[in-house]
């Protein structure tokens, strides 16, 4: 039986290095692990309790929750926007945290990785994302970390899937995440 990991990318830009990093995770997932890249975060409206009601939940949010619910674990890819995670990623976490105590993140292993232009590779944003998913009820796999600095220059001519060091480090993260146990909700 294979482990299913849902990848959420916090950048909506078509040429995003974090999206490319997620594509590398899909391509180089270890045997027995399937990484699925979720498409559609741009369509998920900002979380609003008034629309999170039976019969009123937007279809894009329903799809996000269903995909996360079917996954064994989640892998978040976060760039750093002004020292923190992008709103689209925070919004996904908010939708997945509900209903309170029983959201799609509840007791599910989650790891956060990413790349950014700065010298620390988006560490602040990734730390914020870990904090948010932990509060939302996920099991944060703290040892599964990867922050790649200098994305604009490092990936100017090389896709992350073709960078041997990145592939090796990313494969380790995916393997750690795939072996992390879920906890009882």
PDB file of C-alpha atoms in Angstrom:
ATOM      1  CA  UNK A   1       0.000   0.000   0.000  1.00  0.00           C
ATOM      2  CA  UNK A   2       1.426   3.344  -0.945  1.00  0.00           C
ATOM      3  CA  UNK A   3       1.490   6.462   1.194  1.00  0.00           C
ATOM      4  CA  UNK A   4      -0.369   9.428  -0.303  1.00  0.00           C
ATOM      5  CA  UNK A   5       1.064  12.889   0.341  1.00  0.00           C
ATOM      6  CA  UNK A   6      -0.791  16.003  -0.744  1.00  0.00           C
ATOM      7  CA  UNK A   7       1.448  18.908  -1.763  1.00  0.00           C
ATOM      8  CA  UNK A   8       0.186  22.472  -1.309  1.00  0.00           C
ATOM      9  CA  UNK A   9       2.203  25.270  -2.900  1.00  0.00           C
ATOM     10  CA  UNK A  10       2.033  28.744  -1.365  1.00  0.00           C
ATOM     11  CA  UNK A  11       2.934  30.529  -4.590  1.00  0.00           C
ATOM     12  CA  UNK A  12       0.448  30.964  -7.412  1.00  0.00           C
ATOM     13  CA  UNK A  13       3.016  32.166  -9.959  1.00  0.00           C
ATOM     14  CA  UNK A  14       3.340  29.778 -12.936  1.00  0.00           C
ATOM     15  CA  UNK A  15       7.148  29.884 -12.826  1.00  0.00           C
ATOM     16  CA  UNK A  16       7.351  29.638  -9.042  1.00  0.00           C
ATOM     17  CA  UNK A  17      10.463  27.938  -7.705  1.00  0.00           C
ATOM     18  CA  UNK A  18       8.347  26.473  -4.904  1.00  0.00           C
ATOM     19  CA  UNK A  19       6.013  24.955  -7.470  1.00  0.00           C
ATOM     20  CA  UNK A  20       9.062  23.547  -9.239  1.00  0.00           C
ATOM     21  CA  UNK A  21      10.250  22.152  -5.910  1.00  0.00           C
ATOM     22  CA  UNK A  22       6.852  20.472  -5.490  1.00  0.00           C
ATOM     23  CA  UNK A  23       7.152  19.063  -9.011  1.00  0.00           C
ATOM     24  CA  UNK A  24      10.529  17.630  -8.000  1.00  0.00           C
ATOM     25  CA  UNK A  25       8.879  15.963  -4.988  1.00  0.00           C
ATOM     26  CA  UNK A  26       6.273  14.401  -7.271  1.00  0.00           C
ATOM     27  CA  UNK A  27       8.931  13.198  -9.727  1.00  0.00           C
ATOM     28  CA  UNK A  28      11.397  11.856  -7.151  1.00  0.00           C
ATOM     29  CA  UNK A  29       9.071  10.445  -4.493  1.00  0.00           C
ATOM     30  CA  UNK A  30      10.542   7.288  -2.958  1.00  0.00           C
ATOM     31  CA  UNK A  31       9.087   3.934  -3.905  1.00  0.00           C
ATOM     32  CA  UNK A  32       5.779   3.344  -2.174  1.00  0.00           C
ATOM     33  CA  UNK A  33       5.058   7.069  -1.851  1.00  0.00           C
ATOM     34  CA  UNK A  34       2.797   9.101  -4.111  1.00  0.00           C
ATOM     35  CA  UNK A  35       3.030  12.897  -3.943  1.00  0.00           C
ATOM     36  CA  UNK A  36       0.038  14.658  -5.493  1.00  0.00           C
ATOM     37  CA  UNK A  37       0.286  18.355  -6.329  1.00  0.00           C
ATOM     38  CA  UNK A  38      -3.005  20.073  -5.466  1.00  0.00           C
ATOM     39  CA  UNK A  39      -4.243  22.404  -8.168  1.00  0.00           C
ATOM     40  CA  UNK A  40      -6.762  25.072  -7.297  1.00  0.00           C
ATOM     41  CA  UNK A  41      -5.614  27.021  -4.233  1.00  0.00           C
ATOM     42  CA  UNK A  42      -6.179  30.225  -6.200  1.00  0.00           C
ATOM     43  CA  UNK A  43      -9.876  29.344  -6.436  1.00  0.00           C
ATOM     44  CA  UNK A  44     -10.409  28.875  -2.700  1.00  0.00           C
ATOM     45  CA  UNK A  45     -12.036  32.028  -1.286  1.00  0.00           C
ATOM     46  CA  UNK A  46     -10.758  33.582   1.902  1.00  0.00           C
ATOM     47  CA  UNK A  47     -12.002  31.650   4.896  1.00  0.00           C
ATOM     48  CA  UNK A  48     -15.268  33.029   6.221  1.00  0.00           C
ATOM     49  CA  UNK A  49     -17.349  31.203   8.810  1.00  0.00           C
ATOM     50  CA  UNK A  50     -20.501  32.616   7.227  1.00  0.00           C
ATOM     51  CA  UNK A  51     -19.935  30.528   4.076  1.00  0.00           C
ATOM     52  CA  UNK A  52     -18.544  27.481   5.896  1.00  0.00           C
ATOM     53  CA  UNK A  53     -22.010  26.056   6.447  1.00  0.00           C
ATOM     54  CA  UNK A  54     -23.764  22.935   5.192  1.00  0.00           C
ATOM     55  CA  UNK A  55     -24.851  23.577   1.620  1.00  0.00           C
ATOM     56  CA  UNK A  56     -22.881  26.820   1.315  1.00  0.00           C
ATOM     57  CA  UNK A  57     -19.253  25.689   1.278  1.00  0.00           C
ATOM     58  CA  UNK A  58     -17.593  26.828  -1.967  1.00  0.00           C
ATOM     59  CA  UNK A  59     -16.739  23.967  -4.336  1.00  0.00           C
ATOM     60  CA  UNK A  60     -13.025  24.851  -4.333  1.00  0.00           C
ATOM     61  CA  UNK A  61     -12.922  24.525  -0.529  1.00  0.00           C
ATOM     62  CA  UNK A  62     -14.814  21.224  -0.703  1.00  0.00           C
ATOM     63  CA  UNK A  63     -12.214  19.898  -3.181  1.00  0.00           C
ATOM     64  CA  UNK A  64      -9.342  21.049  -0.973  1.00  0.00           C
ATOM     65  CA  UNK A  65     -10.827  19.400   2.108  1.00  0.00           C
ATOM     66  CA  UNK A  66     -11.561  16.188   0.197  1.00  0.00           C
ATOM     67  CA  UNK A  67      -8.025  15.980  -1.211  1.00  0.00           C
ATOM     68  CA  UNK A  68      -6.491  16.593   2.226  1.00  0.00           C
ATOM     69  CA  UNK A  69      -8.882  14.131   3.838  1.00  0.00           C
ATOM     70  CA  UNK A  70      -7.842  11.387   1.408  1.00  0.00           C
ATOM     71  CA  UNK A  71      -4.124  12.022   1.935  1.00  0.00           C
ATOM     72  CA  UNK A  72      -2.033  10.272   4.557  1.00  0.00           C
ATOM     73  CA  UNK A  73       0.115  13.384   5.039  1.00  0.00           C
ATOM     74  CA  UNK A  74       0.610  16.896   3.669  1.00  0.00           C
ATOM     75  CA  UNK A  75       3.735  18.609   2.384  1.00  0.00           C
ATOM     76  CA  UNK A  76       3.563  22.402   2.288  1.00  0.00           C
ATOM     77  CA  UNK A  77       5.850  24.446   0.050  1.00  0.00           C
ATOM     78  CA  UNK A  78       6.223  28.000   1.277  1.00  0.00           C
ATOM     79  CA  UNK A  79       8.057  30.957  -0.191  1.00  0.00           C
ATOM     80  CA  UNK A  80       8.573  33.929   2.088  1.00  0.00           C
ATOM     81  CA  UNK A  81       6.466  37.027   1.481  1.00  0.00           C
ATOM     82  CA  UNK A  82       7.461  39.967   3.685  1.00  0.00           C
ATOM     83  CA  UNK A  83       8.876  37.680   6.357  1.00  0.00           C
ATOM     84  CA  UNK A  84       5.946  35.281   6.571  1.00  0.00           C
ATOM     85  CA  UNK A  85       3.944  32.719   4.619  1.00  0.00           C
ATOM     86  CA  UNK A  86       1.790  33.761   1.676  1.00  0.00           C
ATOM     87  CA  UNK A  87      -1.912  34.390   2.279  1.00  0.00           C
ATOM     88  CA  UNK A  88      -2.942  31.571  -0.066  1.00  0.00           C
ATOM     89  CA  UNK A  89      -1.158  29.011   2.111  1.00  0.00           C
ATOM     90  CA  UNK A  90      -2.535  30.459   5.352  1.00  0.00           C
ATOM     91  CA  UNK A  91      -6.007  30.440   3.814  1.00  0.00           C
ATOM     92  CA  UNK A  92      -5.665  26.741   2.901  1.00  0.00           C
ATOM     93  CA  UNK A  93      -4.624  25.985   6.485  1.00  0.00           C
ATOM     94  CA  UNK A  94      -7.652  27.913   7.767  1.00  0.00           C
ATOM     95  CA  UNK A  95     -10.075  25.945   5.571  1.00  0.00           C
ATOM     96  CA  UNK A  96      -8.423  22.638   6.499  1.00  0.00           C
ATOM     97  CA  UNK A  97      -8.558  23.427  10.224  1.00  0.00           C
ATOM     98  CA  UNK A  98     -12.376  23.401  10.242  1.00  0.00           C
ATOM     99  CA  UNK A  99     -14.634  22.094  11.584  1.00  0.00           C
ATOM    100  CA  UNK A 100     -12.789  22.763  14.813  1.00  0.00           C
ATOM    101  CA  UNK A 101     -11.232  19.584  16.201  1.00  0.00           C
ATOM    102  CA  UNK A 102     -12.214  17.504  13.174  1.00  0.00           C
ATOM    103  CA  UNK A 103     -10.687  19.321  10.194  1.00  0.00           C
ATOM    104  CA  UNK A 104      -8.775  17.562   7.436  1.00  0.00           C
ATOM    105  CA  UNK A 105      -5.467  18.444   9.151  1.00  0.00           C
ATOM    106  CA  UNK A 106      -6.465  16.900  12.463  1.00  0.00           C
ATOM    107  CA  UNK A 107      -3.824  14.372  13.596  1.00  0.00           C
ATOM    108  CA  UNK A 108      -2.293  14.266  10.096  1.00  0.00           C
ATOM    109  CA  UNK A 109       1.504  14.421   9.614  1.00  0.00           C
ATOM    110  CA  UNK A 110       2.627  17.640   7.913  1.00  0.00           C
ATOM    111  CA  UNK A 111       6.042  18.888   6.821  1.00  0.00           C
ATOM    112  CA  UNK A 112       6.917  22.350   5.530  1.00  0.00           C
ATOM    113  CA  UNK A 113       9.718  23.080   3.065  1.00  0.00           C
ATOM    114  CA  UNK A 114      10.509  25.795   0.589  1.00  0.00           C
ATOM    115  CA  UNK A 115      12.858  28.058  -1.230  1.00  0.00           C
ATOM    116  CA  UNK A 116      13.201  31.818  -1.314  1.00  0.00           C
ATOM    117  CA  UNK A 117      15.543  34.414  -2.711  1.00  0.00           C
ATOM    118  CA  UNK A 118      16.950  35.435   0.670  1.00  0.00           C
ATOM    119  CA  UNK A 119      19.946  33.934   2.401  1.00  0.00           C
ATOM    120  CA  UNK A 120      17.857  31.772   4.728  1.00  0.00           C
ATOM    121  CA  UNK A 121      15.546  30.210   2.136  1.00  0.00           C
ATOM    122  CA  UNK A 122      12.265  31.294   3.687  1.00  0.00           C
ATOM    123  CA  UNK A 123      12.851  29.935   7.190  1.00  0.00           C
ATOM    124  CA  UNK A 124      10.584  32.521   8.851  1.00  0.00           C
ATOM    125  CA  UNK A 125       7.677  31.701   6.542  1.00  0.00           C
ATOM    126  CA  UNK A 126       8.168  27.978   6.994  1.00  0.00           C
ATOM    127  CA  UNK A 127       8.303  28.362  10.778  1.00  0.00           C
ATOM    128  CA  UNK A 128       5.044  30.347  10.665  1.00  0.00           C
ATOM    129  CA  UNK A 129       3.418  27.649   8.520  1.00  0.00           C
ATOM    130  CA  UNK A 130       4.543  24.937  10.971  1.00  0.00           C
ATOM    131  CA  UNK A 131       3.100  26.959  13.839  1.00  0.00           C
ATOM    132  CA  UNK A 132      -0.226  27.443  12.045  1.00  0.00           C
ATOM    133  CA  UNK A 133      -0.667  23.778  11.029  1.00  0.00           C
ATOM    134  CA  UNK A 134       0.294  22.641  14.521  1.00  0.00           C
ATOM    135  CA  UNK A 135      -2.325  24.898  16.082  1.00  0.00           C
ATOM    136  CA  UNK A 136      -4.788  23.627  13.448  1.00  0.00           C
ATOM    137  CA  UNK A 137      -4.307  20.096  14.805  1.00  0.00           C
ATOM    138  CA  UNK A 138      -1.722  18.590  12.466  1.00  0.00           C
ATOM    139  CA  UNK A 139       1.251  16.547  13.631  1.00  0.00           C
ATOM    140  CA  UNK A 140       4.210  18.688  12.551  1.00  0.00           C
ATOM    141  CA  UNK A 141       7.138  16.517  11.492  1.00  0.00           C
ATOM    142  CA  UNK A 142       9.841  18.830  12.844  1.00  0.00           C
ATOM    143  CA  UNK A 143      12.794  16.809  11.532  1.00  0.00           C
ATOM    144  CA  UNK A 144      11.448  17.012   7.964  1.00  0.00           C
ATOM    145  CA  UNK A 145      12.735  20.452   7.000  1.00  0.00           C
ATOM    146  CA  UNK A 146      14.325  21.936   3.897  1.00  0.00           C
ATOM    147  CA  UNK A 147      14.986  25.645   3.305  1.00  0.00           C
ATOM    148  CA  UNK A 148      16.832  26.473   0.094  1.00  0.00           C
ATOM    149  CA  UNK A 149      18.290  29.995  -0.117  1.00  0.00           C
ATOM    150  CA  UNK A 150      19.057  31.996  -3.247  1.00  0.00           C
ATOM    151  CA  UNK A 151      16.256  30.535  -5.354  1.00  0.00           C
ATOM    152  CA  UNK A 152      16.440  33.164  -8.085  1.00  0.00           C
ATOM    153  CA  UNK A 153      20.072  32.409  -8.846  1.00  0.00           C
ATOM    154  CA  UNK A 154      20.171  28.730  -7.882  1.00  0.00           C
ATOM    155  CA  UNK A 155      17.222  27.822 -10.098  1.00  0.00           C
ATOM    156  CA  UNK A 156      17.806  30.399 -12.857  1.00  0.00           C
ATOM    157  CA  UNK A 157      18.884  27.705 -15.292  1.00  0.00           C
ATOM    158  CA  UNK A 158      18.288  24.486 -13.363  1.00  0.00           C
ATOM    159  CA  UNK A 159      14.926  23.024 -12.375  1.00  0.00           C
ATOM    160  CA  UNK A 160      15.010  21.736  -8.771  1.00  0.00           C
ATOM    161  CA  UNK A 161      14.230  18.250 -10.115  1.00  0.00           C
ATOM    162  CA  UNK A 162      17.610  18.343 -11.883  1.00  0.00           C
ATOM    163  CA  UNK A 163      19.622  19.605  -8.893  1.00  0.00           C
ATOM    164  CA  UNK A 164      21.217  16.525  -7.299  1.00  0.00           C
ATOM    165  CA  UNK A 165      21.601  18.065  -3.837  1.00  0.00           C
ATOM    166  CA  UNK A 166      18.006  19.334  -3.791  1.00  0.00           C
ATOM    167  CA  UNK A 167      16.628  15.987  -4.993  1.00  0.00           C
ATOM    168  CA  UNK A 168      18.583  14.137  -2.303  1.00  0.00           C
ATOM    169  CA  UNK A 169      17.422  16.483   0.482  1.00  0.00           C
ATOM    170  CA  UNK A 170      13.827  16.593  -0.749  1.00  0.00           C
ATOM    171  CA  UNK A 171      13.666  12.798  -1.050  1.00  0.00           C
ATOM    172  CA  UNK A 172      14.794  12.537   2.598  1.00  0.00           C
ATOM    173  CA  UNK A 173      12.025  14.940   3.662  1.00  0.00           C
ATOM    174  CA  UNK A 174       9.379  12.990   1.739  1.00  0.00           C
ATOM    175  CA  UNK A 175      10.646   9.698   3.187  1.00  0.00           C
ATOM    176  CA  UNK A 176      10.543  11.085   6.753  1.00  0.00           C
ATOM    177  CA  UNK A 177       7.054  12.454   6.206  1.00  0.00           C
ATOM    178  CA  UNK A 178       5.813   9.182   4.712  1.00  0.00           C
ATOM    179  CA  UNK A 179       7.027   7.269   7.796  1.00  0.00           C
ATOM    180  CA  UNK A 180       5.553   9.680  10.348  1.00  0.00           C
ATOM    181  CA  UNK A 181       2.610   8.206  12.196  1.00  0.00           C
ATOM    182  CA  UNK A 182      -0.683  10.012  12.427  1.00  0.00           C
ATOM    183  CA  UNK A 183      -2.052  10.397  15.925  1.00  0.00           C
ATOM    184  CA  UNK A 184      -5.541   9.875  17.202  1.00  0.00           C
ATOM    185  CA  UNK A 185      -7.612  12.975  16.688  1.00  0.00           C
TER     186      UNK A 185
END
